[in-house]
Amino acid sequence: MVLYLDRPAVIPEINQSARALLAEYGASDAAVLNIIFGKARPEGKLPFELPSSMDAVRNQKADVPYDSENPLYSFGFGLSY
């Protein structure tokens, strides 16, 4: 699953169903396909956390970054191969 993320999203159902997730922030189709087919290496880190639920979002403090309870993916998460 390739997700375009221009802001944090609540995606637990997608995460549970997908065998793999690739987040992109406005990359070209060619760049994404180069990653998928192994012509380029993925690199980068999440610039925000992805909350585990809408309840976690509602319970966040407006003036405290990265404070959701049990985030699905934490700020700075990222893998490469």
PDB file of C-alpha atoms in Angstrom:
ATOM      1  CA  MET A   1       0.000   0.000   0.000  1.00  0.00           C
ATOM      2  CA  VAL A   2       1.366   3.392  -0.955  1.00  0.00           C
ATOM      3  CA  LEU A   3      -0.005   6.245   1.151  1.00  0.00           C
ATOM      4  CA  TYR A   4       0.309   9.908   0.303  1.00  0.00           C
ATOM      5  CA  LEU A   5       0.687  11.654   3.651  1.00  0.00           C
ATOM      6  CA  ASP A   6       0.470  15.429   3.663  1.00  0.00           C
ATOM      7  CA  ARG A   7      -0.446  15.327   7.379  1.00  0.00           C
ATOM      8  CA  PRO A   8      -0.886  12.703  10.106  1.00  0.00           C
ATOM      9  CA  ALA A   9      -3.577  10.123   9.410  1.00  0.00           C
ATOM     10  CA  VAL A  10      -5.423   7.499  11.445  1.00  0.00           C
ATOM     11  CA  ILE A  11      -4.813   4.274   9.500  1.00  0.00           C
ATOM     12  CA  PRO A  12      -5.036   1.254  11.848  1.00  0.00           C
ATOM     13  CA  GLU A  13      -7.347  -0.671   9.500  1.00  0.00           C
ATOM     14  CA  ILE A  14      -5.094  -0.067   6.501  1.00  0.00           C
ATOM     15  CA  ASN A  15      -2.026  -1.007   8.541  1.00  0.00           C
ATOM     16  CA  GLN A  16      -3.677  -4.233   9.671  1.00  0.00           C
ATOM     17  CA  SER A  17      -4.713  -5.266   6.157  1.00  0.00           C
ATOM     18  CA  ALA A  18      -1.616  -4.245   4.200  1.00  0.00           C
ATOM     19  CA  ARG A  19       1.385  -6.526   3.826  1.00  0.00           C
ATOM     20  CA  ALA A  20       3.586  -3.448   3.437  1.00  0.00           C
ATOM     21  CA  LEU A  21       3.161   0.318   3.748  1.00  0.00           C
ATOM     22  CA  LEU A  22       5.091   2.923   1.825  1.00  0.00           C
ATOM     23  CA  ALA A  23       4.526   6.540   2.837  1.00  0.00           C
ATOM     24  CA  GLU A  24       5.256   9.277   0.361  1.00  0.00           C
ATOM     25  CA  TYR A  25       4.965  13.027   0.667  1.00  0.00           C
ATOM     26  CA  GLY A  26       4.457  14.135  -2.919  1.00  0.00           C
ATOM     27  CA  ALA A  27       6.976  12.012  -4.816  1.00  0.00           C
ATOM     28  CA  SER A  28       6.496  11.410  -8.514  1.00  0.00           C
ATOM     29  CA  ASP A  29       4.970   8.145  -9.695  1.00  0.00           C
ATOM     30  CA  ALA A  30       8.316   7.241 -11.262  1.00  0.00           C
ATOM     31  CA  ALA A  31      10.138   7.730  -7.953  1.00  0.00           C
ATOM     32  CA  VAL A  32       7.613   5.570  -6.080  1.00  0.00           C
ATOM     33  CA  LEU A  33       7.836   2.831  -8.722  1.00  0.00           C
ATOM     34  CA  ASN A  34      11.638   2.920  -8.553  1.00  0.00           C
ATOM     35  CA  ILE A  35      11.355   2.153  -4.820  1.00  0.00           C
ATOM     36  CA  ILE A  36       8.786  -0.604  -5.321  1.00  0.00           C
ATOM     37  CA  PHE A  37      10.803  -2.331  -8.049  1.00  0.00           C
ATOM     38  CA  GLY A  38      14.133  -1.976  -6.271  1.00  0.00           C
ATOM     39  CA  LYS A  39      15.765   0.535  -8.602  1.00  0.00           C
ATOM     40  CA  ALA A  40      16.193   2.962  -5.697  1.00  0.00           C
ATOM     41  CA  ARG A  41      16.520   2.540  -1.947  1.00  0.00           C
ATOM     42  CA  PRO A  42      13.801   3.894   0.320  1.00  0.00           C
ATOM     43  CA  GLU A  43      15.010   6.345   2.903  1.00  0.00           C
ATOM     44  CA  GLY A  44      13.489   8.901   5.189  1.00  0.00           C
ATOM     45  CA  LYS A  45      11.717   9.200   8.486  1.00  0.00           C
ATOM     46  CA  LEU A  46       8.182  10.158   9.461  1.00  0.00           C
ATOM     47  CA  PRO A  47       7.976  13.910  10.111  1.00  0.00           C
ATOM     48  CA  PHE A  48       5.041  13.299  12.479  1.00  0.00           C
ATOM     49  CA  GLU A  49       3.542  10.378  14.369  1.00  0.00           C
ATOM     50  CA  LEU A  50       0.639   8.331  13.098  1.00  0.00           C
ATOM     51  CA  PRO A  51      -1.897   7.874  15.900  1.00  0.00           C
ATOM     52  CA  SER A  52      -3.401   4.481  16.663  1.00  0.00           C
ATOM     53  CA  SER A  53      -7.014   5.696  16.875  1.00  0.00           C
ATOM     54  CA  MET A  54      -9.271   8.726  16.780  1.00  0.00           C
ATOM     55  CA  ASP A  55      -9.595   8.470  20.566  1.00  0.00           C
ATOM     56  CA  ALA A  56      -5.826   8.910  20.798  1.00  0.00           C
ATOM     57  CA  VAL A  57      -6.126  12.016  18.600  1.00  0.00           C
ATOM     58  CA  ARG A  58      -8.930  13.454  20.737  1.00  0.00           C
ATOM     59  CA  ASN A  59      -6.891  12.911  23.903  1.00  0.00           C
ATOM     60  CA  GLN A  60      -3.799  14.725  22.603  1.00  0.00           C
ATOM     61  CA  LYS A  61      -2.844  18.100  24.030  1.00  0.00           C
ATOM     62  CA  ALA A  62      -2.890  20.837  21.412  1.00  0.00           C
ATOM     63  CA  ASP A  63       0.424  22.313  22.537  1.00  0.00           C
ATOM     64  CA  VAL A  64       2.428  19.085  23.015  1.00  0.00           C
ATOM     65  CA  PRO A  65       3.820  17.371  19.923  1.00  0.00           C
ATOM     66  CA  TYR A  66       3.975  13.595  19.617  1.00  0.00           C
ATOM     67  CA  ASP A  67       1.921  12.845  22.710  1.00  0.00           C
ATOM     68  CA  SER A  68      -0.707  10.429  21.406  1.00  0.00           C
ATOM     69  CA  GLU A  69      -1.096   7.242  23.404  1.00  0.00           C
ATOM     70  CA  ASN A  70       0.522   4.173  21.808  1.00  0.00           C
ATOM     71  CA  PRO A  71       1.073   5.661  18.345  1.00  0.00           C
ATOM     72  CA  LEU A  72       0.841   3.285  15.415  1.00  0.00           C
ATOM     73  CA  TYR A  73       4.142   4.750  14.140  1.00  0.00           C
ATOM     74  CA  SER A  74       6.209   7.189  16.193  1.00  0.00           C
ATOM     75  CA  PHE A  75       7.783  10.430  15.000  1.00  0.00           C
ATOM     76  CA  GLY A  76      10.972   9.578  13.156  1.00  0.00           C
ATOM     77  CA  PHE A  77       9.957   6.006  12.306  1.00  0.00           C
ATOM     78  CA  GLY A  78      11.419   4.724   9.069  1.00  0.00           C
ATOM     79  CA  LEU A  79      12.942   1.667   7.521  1.00  0.00           C
ATOM     80  CA  SER A  80      15.296   1.160   4.643  1.00  0.00           C
ATOM     81  CA  TYR A  81      16.819  -1.818   2.882  1.00  0.00           C
TER      82      TYR A  81
END
